[in-house]
């Protein structure tokens, strides 16, 4: 018998460009193995190969020392590999027990043996110290509890290797503690866990060993006791290659009156007391871990969420932001986080998407949409933003991610906004389009617009922002001037700190 | 440079499917039933006249379904409106009052549908199914199921049996509503907002579209169009009867879907709905001419609808590659 529950050797994978360049990754039995790396380092690709979502180009996988062939998710499940998704995959309307036995229902005389399934679920749950009745409807549970049920479901199916992807991102402190106790319990039962997270403090607390990926290669792998926050960050960033987005030193009038002033903004109980100001021509970044409240702040300013408390002033004048229309009329634009769900109507054309917010203002005699003007406007967008499409009447889901994102940008630039808020605008966008988007942000700032920029890619924040606000669990924990910021390490440090 | 192949790929066959089916069905009937008077001018006019109410309701139905909703109240609204109109004409003989009350009634029911869906979060199917029964029941109750004759000749001429320059008024009304519907659907911001709401409600909201308003508006529009169909029923049959428009909600849905509007919302064609509606009327007519029993007619109608919708769906799926 091998010491390793899982071994991956010399794994390679390319999507047009190589993403994994020969990765060795091994997890011992009953250990918690942290997997870290910046965005695009290859973590999720590696996990998707392991769980059968992608097929590898080269390399070998061993489970319990024996060669394993994993072509799809069912194969992975057969080998005892289970992924606990960020977006939980339980069926909300069914009970805990029904979810645990979904697809493996036990029957007696042809009908479901509910009593047995409830009993068995209870056994699994209590053996893991999860205090929930099997006949509870999942939809009524908290996020933390649902996640634990999902883990119990995997264990009931005799999973030996669990992949936890940012499991604490939407958990409260006490739920996180509870999850850590569960992880310890699983460990004592000999279950191996791969723990993916950007939260280094948690990793240092919960993991036994760590593997750091960088640019599709293993940067470092070690026992956790030999590591600390500094060394992890160092390995994540050292000699990072790929296209660097260099900071272009730029000027804006720092003495000018505020374009936007936000005072003590409260979004909900966990995101509160957010105060900051934005000058015309300034690019203000928001850095923080998943769940730190970055998106929620932008959405509140855009009228998508109710503001519980606080004051928002535009050029010194107090404004109310009750709905999106108010925000748009006040001159806000939001490039939302989820392009496909929030940004675009995928079954419509480039043109229809690009004119949507403006369509009421594109009218002749205040009644009919001026198609000629609309076409000209969108043709112009296509030219200026270099959107690659056969014509403006092409369905948007046929465009590449980068070009789709440019249409989202075009749609808001057509509104001539004063304040442009961008939430992860380069996610899922190819490198060329990324550079174009970054240039565009700079250009907008140079035109005296105010820019609020949220990104998980610290390199990007470092490249464009004049100032970066650091958030942790819904509170502002720092404000860094780009000039004083020397290296990405500093910023990485800042977002890990509670205060 | 685009090759002719990619141009071909860009043609959305599902959009034109209804016309293809329409033409093929027409040709088949013309050949098979030509000697039984199918191609007769009067017969053709008859088909258009008989389908006028469904056609008109299908205009608003296209908006409703393009917004991702469904409205089952239309038949019941038509019946109740016919009752109101005939009762008011009986007691006051005022056409204007009758029309105002009828249209107002449709508008109010549509508004309730909208509120149930947007404020109370009911699925449109259930909300409008309940409202359908409330309205239909009221139509039965108001005169205890007896019919109310209309003796106002002007009303009957304008809204039912008259002709203008040899063209039946029902066809003129149909044309009027289609022209208005096509313009509103294709040319106004409201049409765009409707499509965006059905195509991706979240994205529409993030773009500043008040989707609550849009959904309420399409239900109100549907109510108004159904009320007008009820007025036409009353005019054509010169009476109000609670049973008018029974099953029309299904015919409207079929017409709209045949016309190339997706039940999931986000796409739609008003003129397609006209072809869908007339196609069904044509099939009806042909089956009668072919001397089929009413049982056989019903079966054949069902088969044709299933085939037609399946055909456009298959083409649609192929388009999605």
PDB file of C-alpha atoms in Angstrom, chain A residues 272-470:
ATOM      1  CA  UNK A 272     -20.676  48.372   7.140  1.00  0.00           C
ATOM      2  CA  UNK A 273     -18.939  51.659   7.903  1.00  0.00           C
ATOM      3  CA  UNK A 274     -17.520  51.979   4.406  1.00  0.00           C
ATOM      4  CA  UNK A 275     -16.191  55.481   3.807  1.00  0.00           C
ATOM      5  CA  UNK A 276     -14.057  56.675   0.936  1.00  0.00           C
ATOM      6  CA  UNK A 277     -13.823  59.397  -1.647  1.00  0.00           C
ATOM      7  CA  UNK A 278     -12.978  59.525  -5.301  1.00  0.00           C
ATOM      8  CA  UNK A 279     -11.520  62.438  -7.256  1.00  0.00           C
ATOM      9  CA  UNK A 280     -12.198  63.099 -10.927  1.00  0.00           C
ATOM     10  CA  UNK A 281      -9.600  61.196 -12.915  1.00  0.00           C
ATOM     11  CA  UNK A 282      -8.705  58.894 -10.064  1.00  0.00           C
ATOM     12  CA  UNK A 283      -8.636  55.100 -10.262  1.00  0.00           C
ATOM     13  CA  UNK A 284      -9.514  53.657  -6.900  1.00  0.00           C
ATOM     14  CA  UNK A 285      -9.005  49.950  -6.396  1.00  0.00           C
ATOM     15  CA  UNK A 286     -10.691  47.608  -3.966  1.00  0.00           C
ATOM     16  CA  UNK A 287      -8.632  44.656  -2.812  1.00  0.00           C
ATOM     17  CA  UNK A 288      -9.802  41.858  -0.584  1.00  0.00           C
ATOM     18  CA  UNK A 289     -10.467  38.181  -0.354  1.00  0.00           C
ATOM     19  CA  UNK A 290     -13.604  36.495  -1.644  1.00  0.00           C
ATOM     20  CA  UNK A 291     -16.505  37.501   0.533  1.00  0.00           C
ATOM     21  CA  UNK A 292     -14.830  40.671   1.781  1.00  0.00           C
ATOM     22  CA  UNK A 293     -17.668  42.819   0.440  1.00  0.00           C
ATOM     23  CA  UNK A 294     -16.148  44.369  -2.670  1.00  0.00           C
ATOM     24  CA  UNK A 295     -18.959  43.405  -5.040  1.00  0.00           C
ATOM     25  CA  UNK A 296     -21.648  44.313  -2.535  1.00  0.00           C
ATOM     26  CA  UNK A 297     -20.313  47.853  -2.164  1.00  0.00           C
ATOM     27  CA  UNK A 298     -20.386  48.449  -5.916  1.00  0.00           C
ATOM     28  CA  UNK A 299     -23.840  46.917  -6.233  1.00  0.00           C
ATOM     29  CA  UNK A 300     -25.163  49.142  -3.469  1.00  0.00           C
ATOM     30  CA  UNK A 301     -23.808  52.246  -5.185  1.00  0.00           C
ATOM     31  CA  UNK A 302     -25.529  51.012  -8.342  1.00  0.00           C
ATOM     32  CA  UNK A 303     -28.884  50.714  -6.591  1.00  0.00           C
ATOM     33  CA  UNK A 304     -28.975  46.928  -6.852  1.00  0.00           C
ATOM     34  CA  UNK A 305     -29.000  46.552  -3.063  1.00  0.00           C
ATOM     35  CA  UNK A 306     -30.730  48.622  -0.483  1.00  0.00           C
ATOM     36  CA  UNK A 307     -28.460  50.959   1.404  1.00  0.00           C
ATOM     37  CA  UNK A 308     -29.202  50.475   5.099  1.00  0.00           C
ATOM     38  CA  UNK A 309     -27.284  53.485   6.270  1.00  0.00           C
ATOM     39  CA  UNK A 310     -24.808  56.086   5.116  1.00  0.00           C
ATOM     40  CA  UNK A 311     -24.513  59.034   2.785  1.00  0.00           C
ATOM     41  CA  UNK A 312     -23.453  59.160  -0.853  1.00  0.00           C
ATOM     42  CA  UNK A 313     -22.498  62.511  -2.319  1.00  0.00           C
ATOM     43  CA  UNK A 314     -21.852  63.312  -5.946  1.00  0.00           C
ATOM     44  CA  UNK A 315     -19.710  66.428  -6.397  1.00  0.00           C
ATOM     45  CA  UNK A 316     -20.648  67.369  -2.847  1.00  0.00           C
ATOM     46  CA  UNK A 317     -24.389  66.972  -3.367  1.00  0.00           C
ATOM     47  CA  UNK A 318     -26.204  64.246  -1.488  1.00  0.00           C
ATOM     48  CA  UNK A 319     -27.990  61.801  -3.768  1.00  0.00           C
ATOM     49  CA  UNK A 320     -30.381  58.939  -3.202  1.00  0.00           C
ATOM     50  CA  UNK A 321     -29.816  55.614  -4.893  1.00  0.00           C
ATOM     51  CA  UNK A 322     -33.063  53.708  -4.519  1.00  0.00           C
ATOM     52  CA  UNK A 323     -32.836  51.781  -7.744  1.00  0.00           C
ATOM     53  CA  UNK A 324     -30.606  51.199 -10.712  1.00  0.00           C
ATOM     54  CA  UNK A 325     -32.297  53.891 -12.732  1.00  0.00           C
ATOM     55  CA  UNK A 326     -31.404  56.502 -10.108  1.00  0.00           C
ATOM     56  CA  UNK A 327     -27.820  55.362 -10.170  1.00  0.00           C
ATOM     57  CA  UNK A 328     -27.644  55.415 -13.962  1.00  0.00           C
ATOM     58  CA  UNK A 329     -29.200  58.869 -14.104  1.00  0.00           C
ATOM     59  CA  UNK A 330     -26.712  60.073 -11.509  1.00  0.00           C
ATOM     60  CA  UNK A 331     -23.924  58.962 -13.862  1.00  0.00           C
ATOM     61  CA  UNK A 332     -22.910  55.594 -12.456  1.00  0.00           C
ATOM     62  CA  UNK A 333     -22.071  52.607 -14.616  1.00  0.00           C
ATOM     63  CA  UNK A 334     -21.367  49.095 -13.395  1.00  0.00           C
ATOM     64  CA  UNK A 335     -19.532  46.431 -15.334  1.00  0.00           C
ATOM     65  CA  UNK A 336     -20.866  43.538 -13.243  1.00  0.00           C
ATOM     66  CA  UNK A 337     -18.956  40.579 -11.913  1.00  0.00           C
ATOM     67  CA  UNK A 338     -20.860  37.902 -13.808  1.00  0.00           C
ATOM     68  CA  UNK A 339     -20.824  38.867 -17.427  1.00  0.00           C
ATOM     69  CA  UNK A 340     -23.101  36.049 -18.564  1.00  0.00           C
ATOM     70  CA  UNK A 341     -25.754  36.388 -15.885  1.00  0.00           C
ATOM     71  CA  UNK A 342     -25.709  40.107 -15.139  1.00  0.00           C
ATOM     72  CA  UNK A 343     -24.002  41.766 -18.040  1.00  0.00           C
ATOM     73  CA  UNK A 344     -25.500  40.381 -21.202  1.00  0.00           C
ATOM     74  CA  UNK A 345     -28.617  38.950 -22.748  1.00  0.00           C
ATOM     75  CA  UNK A 346     -26.790  36.057 -24.352  1.00  0.00           C
ATOM     76  CA  UNK A 347     -29.479  35.169 -26.868  1.00  0.00           C
ATOM     77  CA  UNK A 348     -29.505  38.698 -28.262  1.00  0.00           C
ATOM     78  CA  UNK A 349     -27.194  40.369 -30.740  1.00  0.00           C
ATOM     79  CA  UNK A 350     -24.165  42.568 -30.142  1.00  0.00           C
ATOM     80  CA  UNK A 351     -26.220  45.583 -31.099  1.00  0.00           C
ATOM     81  CA  UNK A 352     -29.189  44.840 -28.860  1.00  0.00           C
ATOM     82  CA  UNK A 353     -26.871  44.367 -25.907  1.00  0.00           C
ATOM     83  CA  UNK A 354     -24.838  47.469 -26.592  1.00  0.00           C
ATOM     84  CA  UNK A 355     -27.856  49.766 -26.835  1.00  0.00           C
ATOM     85  CA  UNK A 356     -29.955  48.319 -23.991  1.00  0.00           C
ATOM     86  CA  UNK A 357     -29.380  50.912 -21.241  1.00  0.00           C
ATOM     87  CA  UNK A 358     -29.507  53.733 -23.752  1.00  0.00           C
ATOM     88  CA  UNK A 359     -32.450  52.619 -25.812  1.00  0.00           C
ATOM     89  CA  UNK A 360     -34.909  55.042 -24.214  1.00  0.00           C
ATOM     90  CA  UNK A 361     -32.635  57.940 -25.133  1.00  0.00           C
ATOM     91  CA  UNK A 362     -32.110  56.802 -28.701  1.00  0.00           C
ATOM     92  CA  UNK A 363     -35.543  57.852 -29.803  1.00  0.00           C
ATOM     93  CA  UNK A 364     -36.788  59.906 -32.653  1.00  0.00           C
ATOM     94  CA  UNK A 365     -39.725  62.087 -31.653  1.00  0.00           C
ATOM     95  CA  UNK A 366     -39.444  60.470 -28.219  1.00  0.00           C
ATOM     96  CA  UNK A 367     -41.276  57.419 -29.496  1.00  0.00           C
ATOM     97  CA  UNK A 368     -39.401  55.192 -31.869  1.00  0.00           C
ATOM     98  CA  UNK A 369     -35.902  53.834 -31.548  1.00  0.00           C
ATOM     99  CA  UNK A 370     -33.662  55.535 -34.081  1.00  0.00           C
ATOM    100  CA  UNK A 371     -32.141  52.431 -35.652  1.00  0.00           C
ATOM    101  CA  UNK A 372     -29.763  54.421 -37.804  1.00  0.00           C
ATOM    102  CA  UNK A 373     -28.307  56.239 -34.850  1.00  0.00           C
ATOM    103  CA  UNK A 374     -28.205  52.984 -32.884  1.00  0.00           C
ATOM    104  CA  UNK A 375     -26.354  51.192 -35.654  1.00  0.00           C
ATOM    105  CA  UNK A 376     -23.867  54.035 -35.994  1.00  0.00           C
ATOM    106  CA  UNK A 377     -23.277  54.058 -32.274  1.00  0.00           C
ATOM    107  CA  UNK A 378     -22.600  50.332 -32.126  1.00  0.00           C
ATOM    108  CA  UNK A 379     -20.468  50.366 -35.293  1.00  0.00           C
ATOM    109  CA  UNK A 380     -18.459  53.026 -33.548  1.00  0.00           C
ATOM    110  CA  UNK A 381     -18.150  50.897 -30.399  1.00  0.00           C
ATOM    111  CA  UNK A 382     -16.914  47.982 -32.471  1.00  0.00           C
ATOM    112  CA  UNK A 383     -14.257  50.167 -34.066  1.00  0.00           C
ATOM    113  CA  UNK A 384     -13.134  51.985 -30.959  1.00  0.00           C
ATOM    114  CA  UNK A 385     -12.989  49.010 -28.638  1.00  0.00           C
ATOM    115  CA  UNK A 386     -11.703  46.674 -31.338  1.00  0.00           C
ATOM    116  CA  UNK A 387     -14.554  44.205 -30.843  1.00  0.00           C
ATOM    117  CA  UNK A 388     -14.012  41.188 -33.059  1.00  0.00           C
ATOM    118  CA  UNK A 389     -17.333  40.218 -34.647  1.00  0.00           C
ATOM    119  CA  UNK A 390     -18.592  39.550 -38.177  1.00  0.00           C
ATOM    120  CA  UNK A 391     -21.145  42.297 -37.794  1.00  0.00           C
ATOM    121  CA  UNK A 392     -23.169  44.030 -35.110  1.00  0.00           C
ATOM    122  CA  UNK A 393     -26.102  41.674 -35.651  1.00  0.00           C
ATOM    123  CA  UNK A 394     -24.232  38.589 -34.531  1.00  0.00           C
ATOM    124  CA  UNK A 395     -25.508  36.773 -31.480  1.00  0.00           C
ATOM    125  CA  UNK A 396     -23.322  37.682 -28.551  1.00  0.00           C
ATOM    126  CA  UNK A 397     -22.852  34.142 -27.258  1.00  0.00           C
ATOM    127  CA  UNK A 398     -20.895  33.403 -30.437  1.00  0.00           C
ATOM    128  CA  UNK A 399     -18.216  35.960 -29.464  1.00  0.00           C
ATOM    129  CA  UNK A 400     -15.185  35.179 -27.338  1.00  0.00           C
ATOM    130  CA  UNK A 401     -15.155  36.105 -23.651  1.00  0.00           C
ATOM    131  CA  UNK A 402     -12.929  39.102 -24.225  1.00  0.00           C
ATOM    132  CA  UNK A 403     -15.127  40.472 -26.978  1.00  0.00           C
ATOM    133  CA  UNK A 404     -18.258  39.865 -24.930  1.00  0.00           C
ATOM    134  CA  UNK A 405     -16.714  41.875 -22.116  1.00  0.00           C
ATOM    135  CA  UNK A 406     -15.890  44.683 -24.529  1.00  0.00           C
ATOM    136  CA  UNK A 407     -19.562  44.798 -25.482  1.00  0.00           C
ATOM    137  CA  UNK A 408     -20.458  45.156 -21.802  1.00  0.00           C
ATOM    138  CA  UNK A 409     -17.984  48.029 -21.587  1.00  0.00           C
ATOM    139  CA  UNK A 410     -19.376  49.569 -24.767  1.00  0.00           C
ATOM    140  CA  UNK A 411     -22.897  49.362 -23.427  1.00  0.00           C
ATOM    141  CA  UNK A 412     -21.917  51.489 -20.452  1.00  0.00           C
ATOM    142  CA  UNK A 413     -19.568  53.848 -22.245  1.00  0.00           C
ATOM    143  CA  UNK A 414     -22.523  54.696 -24.478  1.00  0.00           C
ATOM    144  CA  UNK A 415     -24.194  56.108 -21.375  1.00  0.00           C
ATOM    145  CA  UNK A 416     -21.321  58.588 -20.935  1.00  0.00           C
ATOM    146  CA  UNK A 417     -21.016  57.880 -17.218  1.00  0.00           C
ATOM    147  CA  UNK A 418     -19.089  59.991 -14.737  1.00  0.00           C
ATOM    148  CA  UNK A 419     -18.243  57.132 -12.403  1.00  0.00           C
ATOM    149  CA  UNK A 420     -17.334  53.761 -13.856  1.00  0.00           C
ATOM    150  CA  UNK A 421     -17.358  50.787 -11.536  1.00  0.00           C
ATOM    151  CA  UNK A 422     -15.702  47.614 -12.761  1.00  0.00           C
ATOM    152  CA  UNK A 423     -16.099  44.317 -10.939  1.00  0.00           C
ATOM    153  CA  UNK A 424     -13.513  41.753 -12.059  1.00  0.00           C
ATOM    154  CA  UNK A 425     -13.616  43.086 -15.620  1.00  0.00           C
ATOM    155  CA  UNK A 426     -10.837  40.828 -16.856  1.00  0.00           C
ATOM    156  CA  UNK A 427     -12.124  37.515 -15.488  1.00  0.00           C
ATOM    157  CA  UNK A 428     -12.285  34.894 -18.216  1.00  0.00           C
ATOM    158  CA  UNK A 429     -10.786  37.259 -20.745  1.00  0.00           C
ATOM    159  CA  UNK A 430      -7.778  36.450 -22.922  1.00  0.00           C
ATOM    160  CA  UNK A 431      -4.518  38.267 -22.353  1.00  0.00           C
ATOM    161  CA  UNK A 432      -4.829  40.528 -25.376  1.00  0.00           C
ATOM    162  CA  UNK A 433      -8.277  41.766 -24.443  1.00  0.00           C
ATOM    163  CA  UNK A 434      -7.098  42.127 -20.865  1.00  0.00           C
ATOM    164  CA  UNK A 435      -4.407  44.582 -21.911  1.00  0.00           C
ATOM    165  CA  UNK A 436      -6.927  46.493 -24.008  1.00  0.00           C
ATOM    166  CA  UNK A 437      -9.347  46.712 -21.090  1.00  0.00           C
ATOM    167  CA  UNK A 438      -6.608  47.986 -18.795  1.00  0.00           C
ATOM    168  CA  UNK A 439      -5.623  50.627 -21.343  1.00  0.00           C
ATOM    169  CA  UNK A 440      -9.250  51.628 -21.643  1.00  0.00           C
ATOM    170  CA  UNK A 441      -9.535  52.100 -17.882  1.00  0.00           C
ATOM    171  CA  UNK A 442      -6.529  54.408 -17.946  1.00  0.00           C
ATOM    172  CA  UNK A 443      -7.983  56.327 -20.867  1.00  0.00           C
ATOM    173  CA  UNK A 444     -11.273  56.833 -19.058  1.00  0.00           C
ATOM    174  CA  UNK A 445      -9.494  58.158 -16.004  1.00  0.00           C
ATOM    175  CA  UNK A 446      -7.516  60.538 -18.194  1.00  0.00           C
ATOM    176  CA  UNK A 447     -10.847  61.872 -19.438  1.00  0.00           C
ATOM    177  CA  UNK A 448     -11.546  62.901 -15.823  1.00  0.00           C
ATOM    178  CA  UNK A 449     -13.942  60.091 -15.088  1.00  0.00           C
ATOM    179  CA  UNK A 450     -13.840  58.457 -11.685  1.00  0.00           C
ATOM    180  CA  UNK A 451     -13.080  54.755 -11.694  1.00  0.00           C
ATOM    181  CA  UNK A 452     -13.773  52.179  -8.981  1.00  0.00           C
ATOM    182  CA  UNK A 453     -11.966  48.969  -9.780  1.00  0.00           C
ATOM    183  CA  UNK A 454     -12.427  45.622  -8.085  1.00  0.00           C
ATOM    184  CA  UNK A 455     -10.125  42.770  -8.976  1.00  0.00           C
ATOM    185  CA  UNK A 456      -8.790  39.599  -7.420  1.00  0.00           C
ATOM    186  CA  UNK A 457      -5.720  39.905  -9.567  1.00  0.00           C
ATOM    187  CA  UNK A 458      -3.427  42.022  -7.497  1.00  0.00           C
ATOM    188  CA  UNK A 459      -1.083  42.530 -10.447  1.00  0.00           C
ATOM    189  CA  UNK A 460      -3.886  44.311 -12.211  1.00  0.00           C
ATOM    190  CA  UNK A 461      -4.745  46.486  -9.269  1.00  0.00           C
ATOM    191  CA  UNK A 462      -1.075  47.367  -8.978  1.00  0.00           C
ATOM    192  CA  UNK A 463      -0.953  48.246 -12.659  1.00  0.00           C
ATOM    193  CA  UNK A 464      -3.793  50.745 -12.874  1.00  0.00           C
ATOM    194  CA  UNK A 465      -4.852  52.018  -9.467  1.00  0.00           C
ATOM    195  CA  UNK A 466      -3.807  55.319  -7.949  1.00  0.00           C
ATOM    196  CA  UNK A 467      -5.019  54.215  -4.575  1.00  0.00           C
ATOM    197  CA  UNK A 468      -6.147  50.854  -3.216  1.00  0.00           C
ATOM    198  CA  UNK A 469      -8.650  50.313  -0.438  1.00  0.00           C
ATOM    199  CA  UNK A 470      -8.216  47.050   1.417  1.00  0.00           C
TER     200      UNK A 470
END
